[in-house]
């Protein structure tokens, strides 16, 4: 079985969307109220963190002599 590298950017983005989905489910149940206006800043910040994580991982792989993951094809 081929060993795959962890894609930290996708992991952070996935956890962000999972957290936001849970927040909307809890809000819909009526047990927690929050203002939807914080959604866009949190989403932008989270996706920014995911992008930074991905960039750091790729730059670290290049500096250590390892090969960066191949670019994704469409």
PDB file of C-alpha atoms in Angstrom:
ATOM      1  CA  UNK A   1       0.000   0.000   0.000  1.00  0.00           C
ATOM      2  CA  UNK A   2       1.392   3.400  -0.988  1.00  0.00           C
ATOM      3  CA  UNK A   3       2.119   5.801   1.828  1.00  0.00           C
ATOM      4  CA  UNK A   4       0.401   9.167   1.449  1.00  0.00           C
ATOM      5  CA  UNK A   5       1.522  12.440   2.943  1.00  0.00           C
ATOM      6  CA  UNK A   6      -0.789  14.431   5.171  1.00  0.00           C
ATOM      7  CA  UNK A   7      -2.260  17.460   3.441  1.00  0.00           C
ATOM      8  CA  UNK A   8      -2.365  19.886   6.370  1.00  0.00           C
ATOM      9  CA  UNK A   9      -4.101  22.664   4.452  1.00  0.00           C
ATOM     10  CA  UNK A  10      -7.012  20.411   3.519  1.00  0.00           C
ATOM     11  CA  UNK A  11      -7.186  19.052   7.059  1.00  0.00           C
ATOM     12  CA  UNK A  12      -7.430  22.548   8.582  1.00  0.00           C
ATOM     13  CA  UNK A  13     -10.033  23.645   6.018  1.00  0.00           C
ATOM     14  CA  UNK A  14     -12.084  20.496   6.593  1.00  0.00           C
ATOM     15  CA  UNK A  15     -12.050  20.984  10.353  1.00  0.00           C
ATOM     16  CA  UNK A  16     -13.068  24.612   9.877  1.00  0.00           C
ATOM     17  CA  UNK A  17     -16.087  23.672   7.762  1.00  0.00           C
ATOM     18  CA  UNK A  18     -16.989  20.870  10.176  1.00  0.00           C
ATOM     19  CA  UNK A  19     -16.900  23.311  13.088  1.00  0.00           C
ATOM     20  CA  UNK A  20     -19.076  25.810  11.230  1.00  0.00           C
ATOM     21  CA  UNK A  21     -21.564  23.067  10.323  1.00  0.00           C
ATOM     22  CA  UNK A  22     -21.793  22.013  13.975  1.00  0.00           C
ATOM     23  CA  UNK A  23     -22.320  25.648  14.991  1.00  0.00           C
ATOM     24  CA  UNK A  24     -25.236  25.969  12.553  1.00  0.00           C
ATOM     25  CA  UNK A  25     -26.800  22.703  13.748  1.00  0.00           C
ATOM     26  CA  UNK A  26     -26.563  23.790  17.386  1.00  0.00           C
ATOM     27  CA  UNK A  27     -27.933  27.226  16.479  1.00  0.00           C
ATOM     28  CA  UNK A  28     -30.834  25.605  14.632  1.00  0.00           C
ATOM     29  CA  UNK A  29     -31.726  23.538  17.674  1.00  0.00           C
ATOM     30  CA  UNK A  30     -32.288  26.770  19.604  1.00  0.00           C
ATOM     31  CA  UNK A  31     -29.868  25.995  22.413  1.00  0.00           C
ATOM     32  CA  UNK A  32     -27.239  28.506  21.277  1.00  0.00           C
ATOM     33  CA  UNK A  33     -27.581  31.905  19.665  1.00  0.00           C
ATOM     34  CA  UNK A  34     -24.831  33.580  17.669  1.00  0.00           C
ATOM     35  CA  UNK A  35     -24.662  36.354  15.140  1.00  0.00           C
ATOM     36  CA  UNK A  36     -24.157  35.105  11.588  1.00  0.00           C
ATOM     37  CA  UNK A  37     -22.063  38.210  10.831  1.00  0.00           C
ATOM     38  CA  UNK A  38     -18.992  36.551  12.357  1.00  0.00           C
ATOM     39  CA  UNK A  39     -19.191  33.739   9.808  1.00  0.00           C
ATOM     40  CA  UNK A  40     -17.290  35.482   6.984  1.00  0.00           C
ATOM     41  CA  UNK A  41     -14.359  36.710   9.114  1.00  0.00           C
ATOM     42  CA  UNK A  42     -13.979  33.277  10.749  1.00  0.00           C
ATOM     43  CA  UNK A  43     -14.185  31.560   7.381  1.00  0.00           C
ATOM     44  CA  UNK A  44     -11.606  33.918   5.843  1.00  0.00           C
ATOM     45  CA  UNK A  45      -9.271  33.513   8.820  1.00  0.00           C
ATOM     46  CA  UNK A  46      -9.606  29.734   8.800  1.00  0.00           C
ATOM     47  CA  UNK A  47      -8.970  29.417   5.089  1.00  0.00           C
ATOM     48  CA  UNK A  48      -6.001  31.754   5.477  1.00  0.00           C
ATOM     49  CA  UNK A  49      -4.584  29.482   8.181  1.00  0.00           C
ATOM     50  CA  UNK A  50      -5.129  26.487   5.890  1.00  0.00           C
ATOM     51  CA  UNK A  51      -3.260  28.254   3.082  1.00  0.00           C
ATOM     52  CA  UNK A  52      -0.366  29.153   5.381  1.00  0.00           C
ATOM     53  CA  UNK A  53      -0.200  25.560   6.657  1.00  0.00           C
ATOM     54  CA  UNK A  54      -0.036  24.244   3.108  1.00  0.00           C
ATOM     55  CA  UNK A  55       2.626  26.779   2.079  1.00  0.00           C
ATOM     56  CA  UNK A  56       4.777  26.039   5.135  1.00  0.00           C
ATOM     57  CA  UNK A  57       4.540  22.310   4.573  1.00  0.00           C
ATOM     58  CA  UNK A  58       5.590  22.578   0.946  1.00  0.00           C
ATOM     59  CA  UNK A  59       8.459  24.982   1.660  1.00  0.00           C
ATOM     60  CA  UNK A  60       9.727  22.767   4.485  1.00  0.00           C
ATOM     61  CA  UNK A  61       9.646  19.719   2.232  1.00  0.00           C
ATOM     62  CA  UNK A  62      11.728  21.544  -0.386  1.00  0.00           C
ATOM     63  CA  UNK A  63      14.278  22.808   2.161  1.00  0.00           C
ATOM     64  CA  UNK A  64      14.792  19.370   3.694  1.00  0.00           C
ATOM     65  CA  UNK A  65      15.608  17.869   0.328  1.00  0.00           C
ATOM     66  CA  UNK A  66      12.359  15.962   0.140  1.00  0.00           C
ATOM     67  CA  UNK A  67      10.197  16.408  -2.851  1.00  0.00           C
ATOM     68  CA  UNK A  68       7.053  18.438  -2.519  1.00  0.00           C
ATOM     69  CA  UNK A  69       3.848  16.710  -3.501  1.00  0.00           C
ATOM     70  CA  UNK A  70       3.230  16.899  -7.245  1.00  0.00           C
ATOM     71  CA  UNK A  71       0.864  19.647  -8.379  1.00  0.00           C
ATOM     72  CA  UNK A  72      -2.739  18.604  -8.503  1.00  0.00           C
ATOM     73  CA  UNK A  73      -4.196  18.037 -11.936  1.00  0.00           C
ATOM     74  CA  UNK A  74      -7.728  18.890 -12.966  1.00  0.00           C
TER      75      UNK A  74
END
